[in-house]
CSV table of C-alpha atoms and ligand atoms in Angstrom, one decimal:
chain,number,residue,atom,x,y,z
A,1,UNK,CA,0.0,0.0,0.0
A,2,UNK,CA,1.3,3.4,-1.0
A,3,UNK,CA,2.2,5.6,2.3
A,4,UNK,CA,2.2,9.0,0.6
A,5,UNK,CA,-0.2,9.0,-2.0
A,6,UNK,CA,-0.7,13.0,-1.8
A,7,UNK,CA,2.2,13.7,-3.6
A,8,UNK,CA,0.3,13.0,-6.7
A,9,UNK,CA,-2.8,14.2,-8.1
A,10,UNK,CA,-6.1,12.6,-7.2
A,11,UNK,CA,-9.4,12.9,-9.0
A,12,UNK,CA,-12.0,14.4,-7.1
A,13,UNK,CA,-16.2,13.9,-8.2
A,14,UNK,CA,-18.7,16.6,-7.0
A,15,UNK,CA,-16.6,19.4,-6.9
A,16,UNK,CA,-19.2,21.8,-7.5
A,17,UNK,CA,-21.3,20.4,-4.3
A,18,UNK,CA,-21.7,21.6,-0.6
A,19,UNK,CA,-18.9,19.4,0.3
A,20,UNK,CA,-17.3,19.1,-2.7
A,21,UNK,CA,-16.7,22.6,-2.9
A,22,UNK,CA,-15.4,22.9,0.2
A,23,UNK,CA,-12.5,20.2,-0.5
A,24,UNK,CA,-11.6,21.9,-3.3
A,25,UNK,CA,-11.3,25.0,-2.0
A,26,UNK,CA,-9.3,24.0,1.0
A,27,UNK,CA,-6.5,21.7,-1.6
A,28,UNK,CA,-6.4,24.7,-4.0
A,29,UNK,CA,-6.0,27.3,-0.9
A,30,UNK,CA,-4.1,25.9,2.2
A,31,UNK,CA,-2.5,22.1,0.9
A,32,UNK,CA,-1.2,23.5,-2.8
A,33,UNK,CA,1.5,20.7,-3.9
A,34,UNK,CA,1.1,18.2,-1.0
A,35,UNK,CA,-2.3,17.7,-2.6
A,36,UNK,CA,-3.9,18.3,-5.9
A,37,UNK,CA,-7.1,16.8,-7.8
A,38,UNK,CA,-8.7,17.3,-10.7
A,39,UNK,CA,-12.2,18.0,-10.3
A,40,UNK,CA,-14.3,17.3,-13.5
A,41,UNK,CA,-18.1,18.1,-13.4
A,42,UNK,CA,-20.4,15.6,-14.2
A,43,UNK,CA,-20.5,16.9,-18.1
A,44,UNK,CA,-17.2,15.7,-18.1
A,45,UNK,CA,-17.3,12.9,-16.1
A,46,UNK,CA,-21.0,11.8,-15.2
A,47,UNK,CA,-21.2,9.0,-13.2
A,48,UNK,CA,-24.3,7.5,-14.7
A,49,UNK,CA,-21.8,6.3,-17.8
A,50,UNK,CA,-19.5,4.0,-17.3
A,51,UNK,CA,-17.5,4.9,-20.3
A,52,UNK,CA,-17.1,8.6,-19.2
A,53,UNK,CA,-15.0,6.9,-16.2
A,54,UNK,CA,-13.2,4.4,-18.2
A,55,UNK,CA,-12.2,7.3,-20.7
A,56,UNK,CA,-10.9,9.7,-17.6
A,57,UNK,CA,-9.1,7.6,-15.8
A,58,UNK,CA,-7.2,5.4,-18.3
A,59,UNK,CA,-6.2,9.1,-19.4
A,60,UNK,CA,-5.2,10.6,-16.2
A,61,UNK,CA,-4.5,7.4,-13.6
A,62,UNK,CA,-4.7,9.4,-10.5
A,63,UNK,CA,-3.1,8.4,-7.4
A,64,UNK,CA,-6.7,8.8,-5.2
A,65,UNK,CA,-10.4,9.1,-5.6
A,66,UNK,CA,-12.4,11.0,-3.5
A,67,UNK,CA,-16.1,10.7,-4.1
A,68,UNK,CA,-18.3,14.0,-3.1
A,69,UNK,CA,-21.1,13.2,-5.8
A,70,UNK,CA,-24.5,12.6,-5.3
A,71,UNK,CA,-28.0,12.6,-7.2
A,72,UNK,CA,-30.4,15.6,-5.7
A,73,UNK,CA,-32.2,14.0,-2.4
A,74,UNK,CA,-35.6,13.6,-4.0
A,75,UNK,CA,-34.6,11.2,-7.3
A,76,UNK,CA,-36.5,8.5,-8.4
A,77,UNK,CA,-35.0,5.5,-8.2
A,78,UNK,CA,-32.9,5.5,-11.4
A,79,UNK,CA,-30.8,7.9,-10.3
A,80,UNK,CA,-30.7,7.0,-6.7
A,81,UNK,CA,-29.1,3.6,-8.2
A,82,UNK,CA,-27.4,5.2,-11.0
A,83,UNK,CA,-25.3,8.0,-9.3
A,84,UNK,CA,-25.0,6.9,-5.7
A,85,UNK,CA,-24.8,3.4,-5.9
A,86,UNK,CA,-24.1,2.1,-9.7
A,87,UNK,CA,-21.4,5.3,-9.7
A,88,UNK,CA,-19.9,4.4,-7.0
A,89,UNK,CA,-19.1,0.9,-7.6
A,90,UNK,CA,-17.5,1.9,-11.2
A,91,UNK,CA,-15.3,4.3,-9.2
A,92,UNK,CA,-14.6,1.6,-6.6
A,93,UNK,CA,-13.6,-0.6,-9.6
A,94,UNK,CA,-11.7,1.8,-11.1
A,95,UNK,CA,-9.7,2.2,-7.8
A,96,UNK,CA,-9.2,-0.9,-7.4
A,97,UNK,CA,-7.8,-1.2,-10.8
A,98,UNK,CA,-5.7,1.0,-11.0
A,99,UNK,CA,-4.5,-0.1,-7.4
A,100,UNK,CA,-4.9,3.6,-5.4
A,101,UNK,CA,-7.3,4.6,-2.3
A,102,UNK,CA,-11.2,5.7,-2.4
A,103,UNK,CA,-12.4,7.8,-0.6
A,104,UNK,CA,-16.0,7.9,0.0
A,105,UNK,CA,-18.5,10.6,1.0
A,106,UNK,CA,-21.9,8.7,3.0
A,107,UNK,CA,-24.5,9.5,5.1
A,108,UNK,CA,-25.7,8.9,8.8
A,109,UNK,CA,-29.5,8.4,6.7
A,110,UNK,CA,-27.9,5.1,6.2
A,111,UNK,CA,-28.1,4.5,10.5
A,112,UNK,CA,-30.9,3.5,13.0
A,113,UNK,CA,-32.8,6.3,15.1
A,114,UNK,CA,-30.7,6.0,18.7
A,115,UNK,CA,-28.3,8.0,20.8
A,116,UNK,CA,-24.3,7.0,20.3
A,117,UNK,CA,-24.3,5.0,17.6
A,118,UNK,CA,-21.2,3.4,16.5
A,119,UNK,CA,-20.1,3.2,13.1
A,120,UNK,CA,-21.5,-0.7,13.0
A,121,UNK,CA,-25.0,0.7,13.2
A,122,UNK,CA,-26.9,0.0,10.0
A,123,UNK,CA,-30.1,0.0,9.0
A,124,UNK,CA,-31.2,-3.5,7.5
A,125,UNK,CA,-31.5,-3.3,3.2
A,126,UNK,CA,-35.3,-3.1,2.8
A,127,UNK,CA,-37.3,-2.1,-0.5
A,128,UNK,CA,-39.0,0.6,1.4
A,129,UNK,CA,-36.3,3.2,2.6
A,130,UNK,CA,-36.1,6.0,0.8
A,131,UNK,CA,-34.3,5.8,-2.6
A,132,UNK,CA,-31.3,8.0,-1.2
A,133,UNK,CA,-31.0,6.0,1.9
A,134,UNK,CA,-31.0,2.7,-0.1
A,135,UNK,CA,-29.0,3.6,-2.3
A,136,UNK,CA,-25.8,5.2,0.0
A,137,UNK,CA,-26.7,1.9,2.0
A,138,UNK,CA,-26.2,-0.6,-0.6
A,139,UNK,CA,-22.7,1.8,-1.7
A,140,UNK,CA,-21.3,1.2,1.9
A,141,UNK,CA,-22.1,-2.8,1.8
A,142,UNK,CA,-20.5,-3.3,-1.7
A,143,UNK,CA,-17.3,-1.2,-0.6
A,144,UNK,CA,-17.0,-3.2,2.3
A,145,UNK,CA,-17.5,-6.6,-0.7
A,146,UNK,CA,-14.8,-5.4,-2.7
A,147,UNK,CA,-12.3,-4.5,0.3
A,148,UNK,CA,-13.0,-8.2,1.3
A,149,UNK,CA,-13.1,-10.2,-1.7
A,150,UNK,CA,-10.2,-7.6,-3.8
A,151,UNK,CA,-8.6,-5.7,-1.3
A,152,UNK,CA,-10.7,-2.4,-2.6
A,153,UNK,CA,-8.2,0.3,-0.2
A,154,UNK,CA,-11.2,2.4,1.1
A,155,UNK,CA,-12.2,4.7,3.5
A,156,UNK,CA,-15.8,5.3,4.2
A,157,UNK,CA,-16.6,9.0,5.9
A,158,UNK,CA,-19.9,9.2,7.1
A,159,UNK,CA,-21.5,12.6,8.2
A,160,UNK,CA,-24.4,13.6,10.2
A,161,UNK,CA,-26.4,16.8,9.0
A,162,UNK,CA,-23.4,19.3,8.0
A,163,UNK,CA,-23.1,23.0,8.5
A,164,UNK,CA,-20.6,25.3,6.6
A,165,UNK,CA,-21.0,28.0,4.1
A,166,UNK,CA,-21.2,27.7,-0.1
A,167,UNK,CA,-24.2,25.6,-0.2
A,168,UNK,CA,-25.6,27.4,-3.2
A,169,UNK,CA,-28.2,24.8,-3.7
A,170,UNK,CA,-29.8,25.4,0.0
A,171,UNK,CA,-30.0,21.5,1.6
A,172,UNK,CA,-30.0,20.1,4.5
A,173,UNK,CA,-29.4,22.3,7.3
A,174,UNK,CA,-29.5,25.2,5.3
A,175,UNK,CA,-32.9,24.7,4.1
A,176,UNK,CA,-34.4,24.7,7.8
A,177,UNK,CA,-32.1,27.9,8.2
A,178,UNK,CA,-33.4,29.4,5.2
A,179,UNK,CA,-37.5,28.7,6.4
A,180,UNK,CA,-36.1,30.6,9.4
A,181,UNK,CA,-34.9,33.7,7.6
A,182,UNK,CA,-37.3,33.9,5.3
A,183,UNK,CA,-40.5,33.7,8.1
A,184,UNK,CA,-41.6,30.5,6.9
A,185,UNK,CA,-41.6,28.6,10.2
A,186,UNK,CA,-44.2,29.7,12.4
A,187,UNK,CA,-43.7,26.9,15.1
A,188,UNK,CA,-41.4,24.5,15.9
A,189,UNK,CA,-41.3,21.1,14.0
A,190,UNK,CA,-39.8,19.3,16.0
A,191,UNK,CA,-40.1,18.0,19.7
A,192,UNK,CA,-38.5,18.6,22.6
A,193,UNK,CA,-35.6,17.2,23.5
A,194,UNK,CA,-34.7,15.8,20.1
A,195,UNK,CA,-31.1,15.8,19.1
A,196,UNK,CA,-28.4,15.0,16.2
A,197,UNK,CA,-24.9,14.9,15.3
A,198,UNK,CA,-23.6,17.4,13.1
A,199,UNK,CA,-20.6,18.0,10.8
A,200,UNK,CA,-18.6,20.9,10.1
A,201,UNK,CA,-17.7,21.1,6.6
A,202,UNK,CA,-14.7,23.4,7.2
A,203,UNK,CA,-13.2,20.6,9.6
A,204,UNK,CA,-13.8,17.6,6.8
A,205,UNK,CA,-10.6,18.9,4.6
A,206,UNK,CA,-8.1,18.0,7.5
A,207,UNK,CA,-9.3,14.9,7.9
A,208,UNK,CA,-9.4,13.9,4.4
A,209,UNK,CA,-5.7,15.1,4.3
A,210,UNK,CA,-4.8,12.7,7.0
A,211,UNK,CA,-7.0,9.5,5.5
A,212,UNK,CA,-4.6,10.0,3.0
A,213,UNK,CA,-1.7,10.9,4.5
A,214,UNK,CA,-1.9,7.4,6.6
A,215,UNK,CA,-3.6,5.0,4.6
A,216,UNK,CA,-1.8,1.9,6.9
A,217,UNK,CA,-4.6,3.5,9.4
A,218,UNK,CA,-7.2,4.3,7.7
A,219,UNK,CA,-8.1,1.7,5.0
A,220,UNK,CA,-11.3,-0.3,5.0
A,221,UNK,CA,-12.4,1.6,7.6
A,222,UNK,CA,-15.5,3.9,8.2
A,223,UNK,CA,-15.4,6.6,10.6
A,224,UNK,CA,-18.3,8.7,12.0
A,225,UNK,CA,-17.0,12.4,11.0
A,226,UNK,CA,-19.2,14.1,13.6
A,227,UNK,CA,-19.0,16.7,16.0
A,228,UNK,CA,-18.5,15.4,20.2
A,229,UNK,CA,-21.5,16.8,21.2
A,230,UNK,CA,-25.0,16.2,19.7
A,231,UNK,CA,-27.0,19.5,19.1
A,232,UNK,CA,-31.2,19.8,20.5
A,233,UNK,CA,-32.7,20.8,17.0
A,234,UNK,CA,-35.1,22.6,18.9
A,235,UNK,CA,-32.6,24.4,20.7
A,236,UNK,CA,-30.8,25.3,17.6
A,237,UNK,CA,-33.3,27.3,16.1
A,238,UNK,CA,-34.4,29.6,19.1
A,239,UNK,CA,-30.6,30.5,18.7
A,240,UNK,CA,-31.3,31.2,15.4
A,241,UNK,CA,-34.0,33.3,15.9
A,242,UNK,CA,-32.6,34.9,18.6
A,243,UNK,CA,-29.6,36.3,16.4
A,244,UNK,CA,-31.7,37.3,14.1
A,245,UNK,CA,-34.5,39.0,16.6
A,246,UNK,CA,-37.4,37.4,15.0
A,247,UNK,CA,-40.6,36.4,16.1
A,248,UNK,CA,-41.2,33.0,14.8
A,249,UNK,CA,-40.9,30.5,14.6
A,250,UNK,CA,-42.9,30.4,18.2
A,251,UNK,CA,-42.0,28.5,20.9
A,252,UNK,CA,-44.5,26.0,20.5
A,253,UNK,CA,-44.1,22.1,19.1
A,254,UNK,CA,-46.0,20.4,16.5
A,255,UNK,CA,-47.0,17.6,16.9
A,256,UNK,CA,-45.7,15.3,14.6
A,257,UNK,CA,-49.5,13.9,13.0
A,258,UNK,CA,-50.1,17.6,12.4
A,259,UNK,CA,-46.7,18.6,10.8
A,260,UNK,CA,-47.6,15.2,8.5
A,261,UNK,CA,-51.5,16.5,8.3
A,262,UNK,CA,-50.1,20.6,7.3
A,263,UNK,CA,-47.7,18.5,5.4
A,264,UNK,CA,-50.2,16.7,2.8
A,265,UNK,CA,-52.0,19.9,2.3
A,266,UNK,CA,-49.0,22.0,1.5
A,267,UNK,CA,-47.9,19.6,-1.1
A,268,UNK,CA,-51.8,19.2,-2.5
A,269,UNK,CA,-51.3,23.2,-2.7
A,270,UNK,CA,-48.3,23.1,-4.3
A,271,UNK,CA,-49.5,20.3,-7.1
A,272,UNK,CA,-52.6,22.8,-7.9
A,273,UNK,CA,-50.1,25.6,-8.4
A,274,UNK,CA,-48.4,24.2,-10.4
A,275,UNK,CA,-51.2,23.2,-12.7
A,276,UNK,CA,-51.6,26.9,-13.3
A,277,UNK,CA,-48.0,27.4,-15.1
A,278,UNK,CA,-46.2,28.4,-11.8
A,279,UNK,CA,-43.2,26.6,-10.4
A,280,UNK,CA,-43.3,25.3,-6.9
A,281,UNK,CA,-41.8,22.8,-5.2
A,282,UNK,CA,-42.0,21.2,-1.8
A,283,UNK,CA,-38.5,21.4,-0.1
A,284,UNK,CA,-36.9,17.6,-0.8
A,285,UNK,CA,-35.7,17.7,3.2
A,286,UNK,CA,-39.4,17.5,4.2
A,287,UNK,CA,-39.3,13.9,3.3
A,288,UNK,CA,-37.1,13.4,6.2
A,289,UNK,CA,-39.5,15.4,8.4
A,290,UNK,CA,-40.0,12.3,10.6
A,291,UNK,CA,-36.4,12.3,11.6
A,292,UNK,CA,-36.9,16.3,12.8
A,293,UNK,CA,-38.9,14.1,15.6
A,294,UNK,CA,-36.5,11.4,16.4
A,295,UNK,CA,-33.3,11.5,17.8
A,296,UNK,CA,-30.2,10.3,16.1
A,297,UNK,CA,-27.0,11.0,17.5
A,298,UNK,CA,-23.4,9.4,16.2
A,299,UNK,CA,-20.5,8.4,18.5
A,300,UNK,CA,-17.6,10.1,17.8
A,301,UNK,CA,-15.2,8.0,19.8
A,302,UNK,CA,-13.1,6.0,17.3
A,303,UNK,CA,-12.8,9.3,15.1
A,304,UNK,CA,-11.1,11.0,18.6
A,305,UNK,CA,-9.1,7.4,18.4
A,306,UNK,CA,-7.5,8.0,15.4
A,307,UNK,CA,-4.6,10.0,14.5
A,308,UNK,CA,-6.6,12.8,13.6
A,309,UNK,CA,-6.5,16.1,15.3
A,310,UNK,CA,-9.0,18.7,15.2
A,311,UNK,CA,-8.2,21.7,13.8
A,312,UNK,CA,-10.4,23.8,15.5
A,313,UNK,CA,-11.9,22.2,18.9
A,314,UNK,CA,-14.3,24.7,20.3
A,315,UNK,CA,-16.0,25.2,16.8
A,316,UNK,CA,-19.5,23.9,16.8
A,317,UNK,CA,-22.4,24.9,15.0
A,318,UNK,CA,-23.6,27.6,17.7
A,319,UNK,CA,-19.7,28.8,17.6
A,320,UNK,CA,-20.1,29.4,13.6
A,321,UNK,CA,-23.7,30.6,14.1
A,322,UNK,CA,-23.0,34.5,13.4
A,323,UNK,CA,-20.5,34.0,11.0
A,324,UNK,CA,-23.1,31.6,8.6
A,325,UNK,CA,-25.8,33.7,9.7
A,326,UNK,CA,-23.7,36.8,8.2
A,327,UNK,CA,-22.6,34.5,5.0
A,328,UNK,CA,-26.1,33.2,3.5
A,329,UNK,CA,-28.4,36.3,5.0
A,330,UNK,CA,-26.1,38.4,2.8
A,331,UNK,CA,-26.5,36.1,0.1
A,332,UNK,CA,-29.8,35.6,0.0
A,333,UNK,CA,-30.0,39.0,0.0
A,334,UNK,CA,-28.2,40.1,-2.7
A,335,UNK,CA,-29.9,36.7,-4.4
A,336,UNK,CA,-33.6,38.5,-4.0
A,337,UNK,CA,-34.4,35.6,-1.8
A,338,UNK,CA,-35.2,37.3,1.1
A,339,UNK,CA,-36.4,40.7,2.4
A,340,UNK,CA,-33.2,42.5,3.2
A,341,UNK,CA,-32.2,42.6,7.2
A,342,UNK,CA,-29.7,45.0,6.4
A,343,UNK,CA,-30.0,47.4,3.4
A,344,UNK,CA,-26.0,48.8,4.3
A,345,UNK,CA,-24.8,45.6,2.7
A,346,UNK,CA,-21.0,45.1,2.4
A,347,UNK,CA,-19.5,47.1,-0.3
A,348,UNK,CA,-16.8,48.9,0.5
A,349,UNK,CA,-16.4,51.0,-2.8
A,350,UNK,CA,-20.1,51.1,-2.4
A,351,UNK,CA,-20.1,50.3,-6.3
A,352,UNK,CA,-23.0,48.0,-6.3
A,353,UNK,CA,-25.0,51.5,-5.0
A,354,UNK,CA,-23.7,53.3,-7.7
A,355,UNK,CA,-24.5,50.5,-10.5
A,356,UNK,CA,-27.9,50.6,-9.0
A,357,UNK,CA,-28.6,54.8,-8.8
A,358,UNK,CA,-26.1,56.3,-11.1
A,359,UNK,CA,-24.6,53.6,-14.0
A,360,UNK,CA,-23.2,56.5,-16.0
A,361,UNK,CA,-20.7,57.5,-13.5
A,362,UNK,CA,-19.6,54.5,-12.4
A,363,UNK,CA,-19.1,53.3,-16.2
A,364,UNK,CA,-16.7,56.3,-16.7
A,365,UNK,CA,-14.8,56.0,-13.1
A,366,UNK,CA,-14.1,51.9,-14.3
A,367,UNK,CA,-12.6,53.7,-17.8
A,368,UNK,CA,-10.7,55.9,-16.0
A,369,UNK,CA,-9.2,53.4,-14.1
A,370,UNK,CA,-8.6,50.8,-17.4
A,371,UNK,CA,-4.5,51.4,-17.2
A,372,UNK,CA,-4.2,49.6,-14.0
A,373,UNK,CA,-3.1,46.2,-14.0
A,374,UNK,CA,-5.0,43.3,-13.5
A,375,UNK,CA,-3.5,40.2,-13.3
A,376,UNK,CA,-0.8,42.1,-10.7
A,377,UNK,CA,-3.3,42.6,-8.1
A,378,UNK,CA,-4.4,39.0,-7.7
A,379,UNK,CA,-3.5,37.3,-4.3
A,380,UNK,CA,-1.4,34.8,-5.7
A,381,UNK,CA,0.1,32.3,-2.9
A,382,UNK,CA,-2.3,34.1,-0.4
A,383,UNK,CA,-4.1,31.1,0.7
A,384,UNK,CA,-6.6,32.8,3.4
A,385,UNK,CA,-8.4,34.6,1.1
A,386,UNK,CA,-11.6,34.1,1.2
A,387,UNK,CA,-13.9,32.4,-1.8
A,388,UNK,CA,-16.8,34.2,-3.0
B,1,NAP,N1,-25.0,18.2,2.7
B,1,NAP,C1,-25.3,17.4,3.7
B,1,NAP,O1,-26.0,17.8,4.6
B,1,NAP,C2,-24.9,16.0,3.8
B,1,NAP,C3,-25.2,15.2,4.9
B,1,NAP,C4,-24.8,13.9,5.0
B,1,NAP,C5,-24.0,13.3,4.0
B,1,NAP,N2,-23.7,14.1,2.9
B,1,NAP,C6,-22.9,13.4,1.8
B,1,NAP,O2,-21.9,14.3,1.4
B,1,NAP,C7,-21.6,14.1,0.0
B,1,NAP,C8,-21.7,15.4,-0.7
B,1,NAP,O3,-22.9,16.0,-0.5
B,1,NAP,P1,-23.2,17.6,-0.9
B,1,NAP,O4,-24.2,18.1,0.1
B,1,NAP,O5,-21.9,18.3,-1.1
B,1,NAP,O6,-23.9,17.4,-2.3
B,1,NAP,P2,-24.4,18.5,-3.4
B,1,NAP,O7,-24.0,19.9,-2.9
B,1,NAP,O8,-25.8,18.2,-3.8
B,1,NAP,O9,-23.4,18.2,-4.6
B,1,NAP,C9,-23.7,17.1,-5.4
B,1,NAP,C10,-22.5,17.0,-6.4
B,1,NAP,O10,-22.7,15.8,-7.2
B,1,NAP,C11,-22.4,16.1,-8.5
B,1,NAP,N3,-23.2,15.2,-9.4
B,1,NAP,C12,-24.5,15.1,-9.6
B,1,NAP,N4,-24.8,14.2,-10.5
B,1,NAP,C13,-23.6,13.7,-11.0
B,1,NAP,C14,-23.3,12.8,-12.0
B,1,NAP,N5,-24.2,12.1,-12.7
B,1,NAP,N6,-22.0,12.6,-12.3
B,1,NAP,C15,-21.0,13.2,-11.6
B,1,NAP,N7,-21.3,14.1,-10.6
B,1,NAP,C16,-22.6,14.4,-10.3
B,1,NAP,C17,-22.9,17.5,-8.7
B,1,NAP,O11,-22.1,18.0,-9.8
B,1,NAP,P3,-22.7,18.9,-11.0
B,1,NAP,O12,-23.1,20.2,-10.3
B,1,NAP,O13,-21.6,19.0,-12.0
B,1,NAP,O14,-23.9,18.2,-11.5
B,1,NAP,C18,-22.5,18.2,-7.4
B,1,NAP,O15,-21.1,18.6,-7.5
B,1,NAP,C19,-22.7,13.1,-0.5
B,1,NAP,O16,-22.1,11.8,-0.5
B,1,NAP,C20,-23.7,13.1,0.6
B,1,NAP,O17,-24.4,11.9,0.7
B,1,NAP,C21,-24.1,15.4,2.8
C-alpha cells in the first residue's frame, strides 16, 4: 500500500457540491503541492456512464479518488441507483484497478434512530427506505465486498447533518435555516428534547488530508465524521432566531400527525399551483421530516481514536452561528431571496449602489481606471483569502 499518495494528483467527483466545494477550495488554498485533484463536473465525467469513467481515468491514472457526488435528495429510483450506488461501484472498480485509495462521502441516513451510535449501526436493506438511503446503503455494503473479496483500499466518511458556508443549492441544514430567515416557520417542528450529530464542513478537509496521508490506518475503515456533542434541533433554532430577533418561529411544538397533516396539504397546494403554469416545489428535506422528531445521535469516539487532530476544537455549530448567519443572510439577499435585514450591505467602494442609482458615473470612473493592472493585483500564494 502506497504511504504517501498526496504527492500526486487525485481525482475528485462533485466538486461543484456543498462538500465538494469545500474540498476543493481547501487543496487549491491551504495544501497546494502536497495535494492536488482534478475536479471534473459531471458533463465531463457523469457517473451514470460507465464509459465517461473508463475514458478519464485510463487518461489521467490518478493516485486517489475522492467521491463527493451525489444525485439531488428527491430522485426516483434511477438515479438514486445510478449515481449513488451504480457510480460508485464503477469508481470503486476503477480504484481498485488501477491499485490507489477511495475515498467515500456517506451519510448517517444510512443509521438506525438512537443515541451513540457506532459506526457498526446500520439500518437492515429493505425495499421501502427511501431511494437516497438505499441507495448510499447498498454503496457502503458493496465497498466493504470489494475491500474483502479484492482488497478495494477504502475509507468510508460518514456525516451527520453538516453545517458550513457555499451551499448554493440550500439542503440540508440550510434549508431549515433558510425557512427561518425567510418567516416560513411559524412553530417548531420538531419535539423537545430531540437531538443530532452534526458535521462541520470546514473541519472535513483535515481529515481527508490525513486519511490519505496514513492510509496503513485508515483503510477499510468507516469513521463517523461528527461533531463530540450532539445538538437539541429545537434548541438550535431559538438560537437562530434569537440572532436574528425574529418572532417565529414560536416556541410552541407540533406535533408530529399535524406537521404530516399541514404537510399533505401543502404539497396538494403546491401540485394545484403548479397546474396553473407556476413553479413550486416542496423542499426535498421535508421527506425526512419524521427524523426532525426522532433522535439520532453518532459516536464520535473511534474518530477522537484515530490520529486525527482537530483543527479547530471549540467550533460547533452555535460557535459558527453568526458568522453563517452573516454569509447566507447576505447572500440571500443580494440573491432577492429574502427581504433584506440590512439594506447597508458590504461594499466597501459602495459600487453595487452606484450601479444601482447612477450607471453612467460608475461606467466612466471603471474607464478611467482601465491602465491599471490586473492580473498584478491578484493574491497569488495568499491562501486565506476568502472564496466568494
Ligand atoms: N450536505 C449534507 O447535509 C450531507 C449530509 C450527510 C452526507 N452528505 C454526503 O456528502 C456528500 C456530498 O454532498 P453535498 O451536500 O456536497 O452534495 P451537493 O451539494 O448536492 O453536490 C452534489 C454533487 O454531485 C455532482 N453530481 C450530480 N450528478 C452527478 C453525475 N451524474 N456525475 C458526476 N457528478 C454528479 C454535482 O455535480 P454537477 O453540479 O456538476 O452536476 C455536485 O457537484 C454526499 O455523499 C452526501 O451523501 C451530505
Amino acid at each position: 500500500m502506497t504511504s504517501s499518495v498526496t504527492e500526486k494528483t487525485g481525482v475528485l467527483l462533485g466538486g461543484s457540491g456543498l462538500i465538494g466545494g469545500t474540498l476543493l477550495y481547501y487543496f487549491k488554498t491551504q495544501a497546494e503541492g502536497r495535494i492536488n485533484v482534478l475536479a471534473p463536473n459531471s458533463k465531463k465525467l457523469s457517473l451514470r456512464d460507465p464509459d465517461d469513467i473508463r475514458r478519464y481515468f485510463e487518461k489521467t491514472k490518478p493516485a486517489f479518488i475522492i467521491n463527493c457526488a451525489i444525485a439531488a435528495i428527491d430522485s426516483d429510483p434511477q438515479l438514486a441507483y445510478e449515481i449513488n450506488y451504480q457510480g460508485t461501484l464503477y469508481l470503486a472498480k476503477a480504484a481498485q484497478e488501477l491499485g490507489i485509495p477511495y475515498i467515500h462521502l456517506s451519510s448517517a441516513a444510512v443509521m438506525p434512530n438512537g443515541q451513540n451510535l457506532a459506526e457498526d449501526n446500520r439500518l437492515p436493506l429493505r425495499p421501502d427506505l427511501p431511494n437516497y438511503t438505499k441507495a448510499k446503503l447498498m454503496a457502503e455494503l458493496s465497498l466493504e465486498h470489494l475491500h474483502k473479496v479484492g482488497g478495494l483500499d477504502y475509507t468510508i466518511i460518514r456525516l451527520g447533518i453538516v453545517y458550513g458556508a457555499h451551499d448554493h443549492k440550500i439542503q440540508g441544514f440550510h434549508r431549515l435555516f433558510f425557512a427561518i430567515v425567510d418567516r416560513s416557520m411559524p412553530v417548531l417542528f420538531t419535539k423537545q428534547g430531540a437531538m443530532h450529530s452534526y458535521s462541520n464542513a470546514r473541519k472535513l478537509p483535515y481529515f481527508i488530508s490525513q486519511v490519505l496521508e496514513n492510509r496503513a490506518e485508515f483503510s477499510g475503515q468507516t469513521y463517523n465524521f461528527v461533531d463530540k456533542n450532539p445538538v437539541s434541533l429545537s434548541a438550535l433554532i431559538l438560537t437562530i432566531k434569537s440572532y436574528l430577533e425574529l418572532k417565529t418561529p414560536r416556541e410552541i411544538y407540533l406535533p408530529f400527525p399535524l406537521a404530516q397533516f399541514g404537510l399533505g396539504i401543502m404539497a396538494r397546494l403546491v401540485r394545484l399551483i403548479t397546474r396553473l403554469g407556476i413553479e413550486a416545489r416542496m423542499p426535498a428535506e421535508l421527506m425526512f421530516l419524521k427524523n426532525f422528531y426522532e433522535t439520532q445521535t453518532l459516536s464520535a469516539a473511534k474518530l477522537r481514536r484515530s490520529s486525527f487532530r482537530d483543527p479547530d476544537p471549540e467550533a460547533t455549530i452555535f460557535t459558527e452561528l453568526p458568522a453563517l448567519i452573516e454569509y447566507y443572510v447576505t447572500r440571500w439577499e443580494h440573491l432577492n431571496l429574502i427581504e433584506p435585514f440590512n439594506k447597508e450591505f458590504f461594499d466597501p467602494r459602495r459600487r453595487a449602489e452606484e450601479f444601482l442609482h447612477t450607471p453612467a458615473q460608475l461606467l466612466q470612473e471603471i474607464h478611467e481606471e482601465s491602465d491599471q493592472p490586473f492580473l498584478k493585483q491578484c493574491p497569488l500564494g495568499s491562501a486565506g483569502q476568502e472564496r466568494a
